[in-house]
Amino acid sequence: MNICVVALGKIGLPLGVQFAAKGHRVIGADVSERVVELVNDGVVPFPGEAELDVKLRDAVTAGLLSATTDTTAAVAESEAVVLVVPLFVDTDGVPDFGWMDNATRAVAAGLRPGTLVSYETTLPVGTTRQRWAPMLESGSGLTAGRDFALVFSPERVLTGRIFADLRRYPKLVGGIDAASARRGVEFYTSVLDFDERDDLMRPNGVWDLGSAEAAELAKLAETTYRDVNIGLANQFARFADTVGVDVIKVIEACNTQPYSHIHQPGIAVGGHCIPVYPRMLLWNDPAATIVRAAREANAVMPEYAVQLLANAYGDLTGANVLVLGAAYRGGVKETAFSGVFPTVEALRLRGAVPYVSDPIFGADELTALGLPPYRGEPVTAAVIQADHTEYRTLGAADLPGIKVLVDGRRVTDPSRWPGVRRVVIGG
């Protein structure tokens, strides 16, 4: 079939490549002319996604994938449309639908009878039925559920391992009606492959959750669970610091019991998902007090890490402090909601002079992010913010003159830091 994927970002482009690998013709639509040109040349516009460079080149060479800036024209040629356009929330958790509204209007203008429209971007519960259906109907003159099928099917993949995750996890689908759901299940069954898993309650594959709202809530629930779990782990860690207990040993012990699945504490919870989607759920349900408490518990961890540094170091006024890691997690060139920003700000508020280093970000890139790049200045303290593998072999010899290290991710080897006071969260 002909498939249009709207937005060729870190999720949309791998999805389009996956669809093409199953023999379908894919037209990727993106507002960026640069992205469109690179994709049409078979070049990945961003780094870090396993297998994507080879798979993209193969799809373009085979004539199964092309890109355009004309979303409406691409939709008019397609039997299925998949939208993976970013949606943001502000600091109060209010969603900004601007980009998705624009994309939906462009889709509506090219929509034909019989087309399947699937939203994969994580949404507040009710958005597919209450916002997108009327917008698509208004712009196309068609009726959702009768003239075209409409489903929500959340992406459940992690950047850097998207193709493996597409096979690993069931594909959740929820339609605005039963007919839409059937079309959604048929579509995703034809474009995805699944690993066999004996740990699931039913066979791995495409799962119909019964409604768009159920699928929307499923994505918010699974990501919010992680935020709440990490928030609980962070509170355990902070208490462990007051009683001289190693919280990691406690967590390892707890998790030997099959009903305990405590996550790891750490300096920050970043990325496009875990810090964001709980706020969407709170926008839907302001009475979700547990969700709110967990978000608050995680948001203060960068300041807590800097407090640990001050406790061990003393007055930070004028101290040169190196923050290691700008990325929100190791091995990923992405700073969305990264803990580096509040960590740097907390250091400045205490009078320290912060610098930032990251093995996958250059000095100019850090400057563009508003972060002070490290150029070899002498430092007397350091804070590890991201769990890059490079930091596992880092030691005192790499930072002459360092007195205190706060390892916010427990990634360093204690034996490599002789003569340095090494502090961990919950240690």
Coordinates of C-alpha atoms in Angstrom, one line a residue:
M1 CA 0.0 0.0 0.0
N2 CA 1.0 3.7 -0.1
I3 CA 1.7 5.1 3.3
C4 CA 2.3 8.7 4.4
V5 CA 4.4 9.3 7.5
V6 CA 4.0 12.8 8.8
A7 CA 7.2 14.2 10.5
L8 CA 10.5 12.5 9.8
G9 CA 12.1 12.9 13.2
K10 CA 13.7 10.3 15.5
I11 CA 10.6 8.2 15.6
G12 CA 8.9 9.0 12.3
L13 CA 11.8 8.2 10.0
P14 CA 12.6 4.8 11.4
L15 CA 8.9 4.0 11.2
G16 CA 8.8 4.9 7.6
V17 CA 11.9 2.8 6.9
Q18 CA 10.3 -0.1 8.7
F19 CA 7.1 0.2 6.6
A20 CA 9.2 0.3 3.4
A21 CA 11.1 -2.8 4.5
K22 CA 7.9 -4.7 4.4
G23 CA 7.4 -3.8 0.8
H24 CA 5.1 -0.8 1.1
R25 CA 5.7 2.6 -0.7
V26 CA 6.3 5.3 1.9
I27 CA 6.1 9.1 1.4
G28 CA 7.6 10.9 4.3
A29 CA 6.3 14.5 4.9
D30 CA 8.3 17.0 6.9
V31 CA 8.3 20.8 7.2
S32 CA 12.1 20.9 7.0
E33 CA 13.5 21.2 3.5
R34 CA 16.9 20.1 4.8
V35 CA 15.4 16.9 6.3
V36 CA 13.6 16.1 3.1
E37 CA 16.7 16.6 1.0
L38 CA 18.8 14.4 3.2
V39 CA 16.2 11.6 3.3
N40 CA 15.8 11.7 -0.5
D41 CA 19.6 11.3 -0.7
G42 CA 19.4 8.3 1.6
V43 CA 21.2 10.2 4.4
V44 CA 20.0 10.0 8.0
P45 CA 19.4 13.6 9.3
F46 CA 20.3 12.7 12.9
P47 CA 22.8 10.4 14.6
G48 CA 22.5 7.5 17.0
E49 CA 19.8 5.2 15.6
A50 CA 21.0 1.6 15.2
E51 CA 20.6 0.2 11.7
L52 CA 18.9 3.2 10.3
D53 CA 21.6 4.4 7.9
V54 CA 21.7 1.1 6.1
K55 CA 17.9 0.5 6.1
L56 CA 17.2 4.1 4.9
R57 CA 19.7 3.8 2.1
D58 CA 18.2 0.4 1.0
A59 CA 14.6 1.8 1.1
V60 CA 15.5 4.9 -1.0
T61 CA 17.6 2.9 -3.5
A62 CA 14.7 0.4 -3.9
G63 CA 12.4 3.3 -4.7
L64 CA 10.2 2.5 -1.7
L65 CA 10.8 5.7 0.4
S66 CA 10.8 9.3 -0.6
A67 CA 10.2 12.6 1.2
T68 CA 8.4 15.8 0.5
T69 CA 7.4 19.1 2.2
D70 CA 3.9 18.9 0.7
T71 CA 2.0 16.9 3.3
T72 CA -1.4 17.4 1.6
A73 CA -0.2 16.0 -1.7
A74 CA 1.5 13.0 0.1
V75 CA -1.7 12.2 2.0
A76 CA -3.8 12.4 -1.3
E77 CA -1.6 9.6 -2.7
S78 CA -1.8 7.4 0.4
E79 CA -4.1 4.7 1.8
A80 CA -2.8 5.1 5.4
V81 CA -1.4 8.2 7.2
V82 CA 0.7 8.0 10.3
L83 CA 1.4 11.1 12.3
V84 CA 4.4 11.4 14.6
V85 CA 4.5 15.2 15.0
P86 CA 5.9 16.6 18.3
L87 CA 3.6 17.8 21.0
F88 CA 5.0 19.9 23.9
V89 CA 3.8 20.9 27.3
D90 CA 4.7 24.1 29.2
T91 CA 6.0 24.2 32.7
D92 CA 2.4 24.1 34.0
G93 CA 1.7 20.9 32.0
V94 CA -0.6 22.7 29.4
P95 CA -0.2 21.0 26.0
D96 CA 0.9 23.1 23.0
F97 CA -1.0 21.6 20.0
G98 CA 0.3 24.1 17.5
W99 CA 2.5 21.8 15.4
M100 CA 0.0 19.0 15.5
D101 CA -2.9 21.2 14.6
N102 CA -1.0 22.5 11.5
A103 CA -0.2 18.9 10.5
T104 CA -3.7 17.7 11.0
R105 CA -5.1 20.5 8.8
A106 CA -2.6 19.6 6.1
V107 CA -3.7 15.9 6.4
A108 CA -7.4 16.9 6.2
A109 CA -6.9 18.8 3.0
G110 CA -5.6 15.7 1.2
L111 CA -7.7 13.1 3.0
R112 CA -9.6 10.7 0.7
P113 CA -12.5 8.3 1.5
G114 CA -11.2 4.9 2.7
T115 CA -8.0 6.3 4.3
L116 CA -6.7 5.2 7.7
V117 CA -5.4 8.0 9.9
S118 CA -3.2 6.9 12.9
Y119 CA -1.8 9.2 15.5
E120 CA 1.3 7.9 17.3
T121 CA 2.4 11.0 19.2
T122 CA 1.6 10.7 22.9
L123 CA -1.6 12.6 23.6
P124 CA -3.8 13.6 26.6
V125 CA -6.8 11.2 26.9
G126 CA -9.6 12.2 24.6
T127 CA -7.6 14.2 22.1
T128 CA -8.0 11.8 19.1
R129 CA -11.8 11.8 19.4
Q130 CA -12.5 15.3 20.6
R131 CA -9.8 17.3 18.8
W132 CA -8.5 15.4 15.8
A133 CA -11.7 13.8 14.5
P134 CA -13.6 17.2 14.2
M135 CA -10.6 18.9 12.7
L136 CA -10.1 16.1 10.1
E137 CA -13.8 16.2 9.3
S138 CA -14.0 20.0 9.0
G139 CA -11.0 20.1 6.6
S140 CA -12.0 17.1 4.5
G141 CA -15.8 17.1 4.4
L142 CA -15.6 13.5 5.4
T143 CA -17.0 11.8 8.5
A144 CA -14.6 9.9 10.8
G145 CA -15.5 6.3 11.3
R146 CA -17.7 6.3 8.2
D147 CA -15.6 7.8 5.4
F148 CA -12.2 7.3 7.0
A149 CA -10.8 5.2 9.8
L150 CA -9.2 7.0 12.8
V151 CA -7.1 5.4 15.5
F152 CA -4.6 6.2 18.2
S153 CA -1.5 3.9 18.4
P154 CA 1.2 5.1 20.7
E155 CA 4.9 4.8 19.8
R156 CA 6.5 2.7 22.6
V157 CA 10.1 2.7 21.4
L158 CA 13.4 4.1 22.8
T159 CA 15.7 6.2 20.7
G160 CA 18.8 4.2 19.7
R161 CA 17.0 0.9 19.6
I162 CA 13.8 1.6 17.7
F163 CA 13.8 -1.4 15.3
A164 CA 14.4 -3.8 18.2
D165 CA 11.7 -2.2 20.3
L166 CA 9.2 -2.4 17.4
R167 CA 9.6 -6.1 17.4
R168 CA 9.8 -6.5 21.1
Y169 CA 6.7 -4.7 22.4
P170 CA 3.0 -5.3 21.5
K171 CA 1.6 -2.6 19.2
L172 CA -1.4 -1.0 21.0
V173 CA -4.3 0.3 18.9
G174 CA -7.5 2.1 19.9
G175 CA -10.1 3.3 17.4
I176 CA -12.9 5.8 17.6
D177 CA -15.1 2.9 16.6
A178 CA -14.9 -0.8 16.0
A179 CA -14.4 -0.5 12.2
S180 CA -11.5 2.0 12.7
A181 CA -9.9 -0.4 15.2
R182 CA -10.1 -3.3 12.7
R183 CA -8.4 -1.2 10.0
G184 CA -5.7 -0.2 12.5
V185 CA -5.0 -3.7 13.5
E186 CA -4.9 -4.9 9.9
F187 CA -2.5 -2.0 9.0
Y188 CA 0.0 -2.5 11.8
T189 CA -0.1 -6.3 11.3
S190 CA 1.0 -5.7 7.7
V191 CA 3.9 -3.3 8.5
L192 CA 5.4 -4.8 11.7
D193 CA 7.1 -8.0 12.8
F194 CA 7.1 -9.2 16.4
D195 CA 9.4 -11.3 18.5
E196 CA 7.9 -14.4 20.2
R197 CA 7.5 -13.7 24.0
D198 CA 6.3 -16.3 26.5
D199 CA 6.0 -13.7 29.3
L200 CA 2.9 -12.0 27.9
M201 CA -0.7 -12.7 28.7
R202 CA -1.4 -13.2 25.0
P203 CA 0.6 -13.5 21.8
N204 CA 2.9 -10.6 20.9
G205 CA 1.5 -8.6 18.0
V206 CA -1.1 -5.9 17.5
W207 CA -3.5 -5.5 20.5
D208 CA -6.8 -3.7 20.2
L209 CA -7.5 -1.9 23.4
G210 CA -11.1 -1.2 22.6
S211 CA -11.1 2.6 22.3
A212 CA -8.8 5.5 21.4
E213 CA -9.1 6.7 25.0
A214 CA -7.8 3.4 26.3
A215 CA -4.8 3.5 24.0
E216 CA -4.1 7.1 25.0
L217 CA -4.3 6.3 28.7
A218 CA -2.1 3.2 28.3
K219 CA 0.8 5.3 27.0
L220 CA 0.4 7.9 29.7
A221 CA 0.1 5.2 32.3
E222 CA 3.2 3.2 31.4
T223 CA 5.4 6.3 31.3
T224 CA 3.9 7.8 34.4
Y225 CA 4.6 4.6 36.2
R226 CA 8.3 5.0 35.5
D227 CA 8.3 8.6 36.8
V228 CA 6.4 7.6 40.0
N229 CA 8.7 4.6 40.5
I230 CA 11.9 6.7 40.1
G231 CA 10.4 9.3 42.4
L232 CA 9.9 6.7 45.0
A233 CA 13.5 5.4 44.5
N234 CA 14.8 8.9 44.8
Q235 CA 13.0 9.4 48.1
F236 CA 14.4 6.1 49.4
A237 CA 17.9 7.3 48.3
R238 CA 17.5 10.6 50.1
F239 CA 16.4 8.9 53.3
A240 CA 19.3 6.4 53.0
D241 CA 21.7 9.3 52.9
T242 CA 20.5 10.4 56.3
V243 CA 21.0 7.0 57.9
G244 CA 24.2 5.9 56.2
V245 CA 22.7 3.1 54.1
D246 CA 23.6 2.1 50.6
V247 CA 20.2 2.3 48.8
I248 CA 21.4 0.3 45.8
K249 CA 22.0 -2.7 48.0
V250 CA 18.5 -2.2 49.5
I251 CA 16.9 -2.0 46.1
E252 CA 18.7 -5.1 44.8
A253 CA 17.5 -7.0 47.9
C254 CA 13.9 -5.8 47.5
N255 CA 13.8 -6.7 43.8
T256 CA 14.7 -10.3 44.5
Q257 CA 11.0 -10.6 45.5
P258 CA 8.8 -10.9 42.4
Y259 CA 6.4 -8.2 43.4
S260 CA 9.1 -5.5 43.8
H261 CA 10.4 -3.6 40.8
I262 CA 12.0 -0.5 42.3
H263 CA 13.9 1.6 39.7
Q264 CA 17.3 3.3 40.1
P265 CA 17.6 6.7 41.8
G266 CA 19.6 9.4 40.1
I267 CA 20.4 13.1 39.6
A268 CA 17.7 13.7 37.0
V269 CA 14.8 12.3 34.9
G270 CA 15.1 13.7 31.4
G271 CA 14.0 13.1 27.8
H272 CA 10.9 13.7 25.7
C273 CA 8.8 11.2 27.6
I274 CA 9.1 10.6 31.3
P275 CA 9.2 14.2 32.5
V276 CA 6.5 15.2 30.0
Y277 CA 3.7 12.6 29.9
P278 CA 2.9 12.7 33.7
R279 CA 2.1 16.4 33.2
M280 CA -0.3 15.5 30.4
L281 CA -2.0 13.1 32.7
L282 CA -2.2 15.8 35.4
W283 CA -3.7 18.1 32.8
N284 CA -6.4 15.4 32.3
D285 CA -6.7 14.5 36.0
P286 CA -5.5 17.3 38.4
A287 CA -6.5 15.1 41.3
A288 CA -3.7 12.6 40.6
T289 CA -1.8 13.6 43.7
I290 CA 0.7 10.6 43.5
V291 CA 1.7 11.7 40.0
R292 CA 2.2 15.3 41.1
A293 CA 4.3 14.3 44.1
A294 CA 6.6 12.1 42.0
R295 CA 7.1 14.8 39.4
E296 CA 8.1 17.2 42.2
A297 CA 10.4 14.6 43.8
N298 CA 12.3 14.1 40.6
A299 CA 12.4 17.7 39.6
V300 CA 14.4 18.7 42.7
M301 CA 17.1 16.0 42.3
P302 CA 19.7 18.2 40.4
E303 CA 19.5 20.7 43.3
Y304 CA 19.9 17.8 45.8
A305 CA 23.0 16.6 44.0
V306 CA 24.5 20.1 44.2
Q307 CA 23.6 20.2 47.9
L308 CA 25.6 16.9 48.3
L309 CA 28.5 18.5 46.6
A310 CA 28.3 21.6 48.9
N311 CA 28.1 19.3 51.9
A312 CA 31.3 17.5 50.9
Y313 CA 33.2 20.4 49.4
G314 CA 32.2 23.4 51.6
D315 CA 31.5 26.9 50.2
L316 CA 31.3 26.7 46.4
T317 CA 31.8 30.4 45.9
G318 CA 34.3 30.8 43.1
A319 CA 34.9 27.0 42.7
N320 CA 35.3 25.7 39.2
V321 CA 32.9 22.7 38.9
L322 CA 32.8 20.4 35.9
V323 CA 29.4 18.9 35.0
L324 CA 30.0 15.8 33.0
G325 CA 27.2 15.0 30.6
A326 CA 24.8 17.4 28.7
A327 CA 22.7 14.6 27.3
Y328 CA 19.6 13.5 29.2
R329 CA 20.9 9.9 29.2
G330 CA 24.1 8.1 28.1
G331 CA 24.8 7.5 24.5
V332 CA 22.0 9.7 23.2
K333 CA 22.7 13.1 21.6
E334 CA 19.6 14.8 23.0
T335 CA 19.2 17.3 25.8
A336 CA 15.4 17.4 26.1
F337 CA 14.6 18.2 29.8
S338 CA 18.2 17.1 30.6
G339 CA 19.4 17.5 34.2
V340 CA 22.3 19.5 33.0
F341 CA 20.3 22.7 32.9
P342 CA 19.0 22.8 36.5
T343 CA 22.4 21.4 37.7
V344 CA 24.3 24.3 36.1
E345 CA 21.7 26.8 37.4
A346 CA 22.0 25.4 41.0
L347 CA 25.8 25.6 40.8
R348 CA 25.6 29.3 39.7
L349 CA 23.2 30.1 42.5
R350 CA 25.8 28.8 45.0
G351 CA 28.5 31.0 43.5
A352 CA 30.3 28.2 41.6
V353 CA 31.7 28.6 38.1
P354 CA 30.2 25.7 36.2
Y355 CA 31.6 24.1 33.0
V356 CA 30.0 21.4 30.9
S357 CA 31.7 18.5 29.0
D358 CA 30.1 15.8 27.0
P359 CA 31.7 13.2 24.6
I360 CA 29.1 13.6 22.0
F361 CA 28.6 17.4 22.1
G362 CA 31.2 19.8 20.8
A363 CA 32.0 23.1 22.4
D364 CA 30.1 25.1 19.9
E365 CA 27.0 22.9 20.4
L366 CA 27.2 23.4 24.1
T367 CA 27.4 27.1 23.7
A368 CA 24.4 27.1 21.4
L369 CA 22.5 25.3 24.2
G370 CA 23.4 28.1 26.7
L371 CA 25.9 25.8 28.5
P372 CA 29.5 26.9 29.3
P373 CA 31.8 24.5 27.5
Y374 CA 34.8 23.0 29.3
R375 CA 38.1 23.7 27.5
G376 CA 40.5 22.2 30.0
E377 CA 40.2 24.8 32.8
P378 CA 41.4 23.5 36.2
V379 CA 38.5 22.3 38.3
T380 CA 38.3 21.2 41.9
A381 CA 34.9 19.5 41.8
A382 CA 32.8 17.5 39.3
V383 CA 29.2 16.3 39.0
I384 CA 28.3 13.4 36.7
Q385 CA 25.0 14.1 35.2
A386 CA 24.7 11.5 32.3
D387 CA 25.7 7.9 32.3
H388 CA 27.9 7.9 29.2
T389 CA 30.0 4.7 29.0
E390 CA 33.1 6.9 28.7
Y391 CA 32.8 7.9 32.3
R392 CA 33.2 4.3 33.5
T393 CA 37.0 4.6 32.9
L394 CA 37.2 8.2 34.1
G395 CA 39.5 8.8 37.1
A396 CA 41.2 11.4 39.2
A397 CA 44.2 11.4 36.9
D398 CA 41.9 12.9 34.2
L399 CA 41.0 15.9 36.3
P400 CA 44.2 17.0 38.2
G401 CA 43.3 19.0 41.3
I402 CA 39.8 17.6 41.8
K403 CA 38.8 17.2 45.4
V404 CA 35.2 16.1 45.3
L405 CA 33.2 14.0 42.8
V406 CA 29.4 13.7 42.9
D407 CA 28.5 10.7 40.7
G408 CA 24.8 11.3 40.1
R409 CA 24.5 8.1 38.1
R410 CA 26.8 5.7 39.9
V411 CA 28.7 5.1 36.7
T412 CA 32.3 5.7 37.9
D413 CA 34.8 3.1 39.3
P414 CA 35.6 4.1 42.9
S415 CA 39.1 2.6 42.6
R416 CA 40.0 5.2 40.0
W417 CA 39.4 8.1 42.4
P418 CA 42.1 7.8 45.1
G419 CA 42.4 10.9 47.2
V420 CA 39.1 12.2 45.9
R421 CA 35.9 12.3 48.0
R422 CA 33.5 10.4 45.8
V423 CA 29.8 11.0 46.7
V424 CA 26.8 9.1 45.3
I425 CA 23.1 9.6 45.7
G426 CA 21.7 7.2 48.3
G427 CA 25.2 6.0 49.3

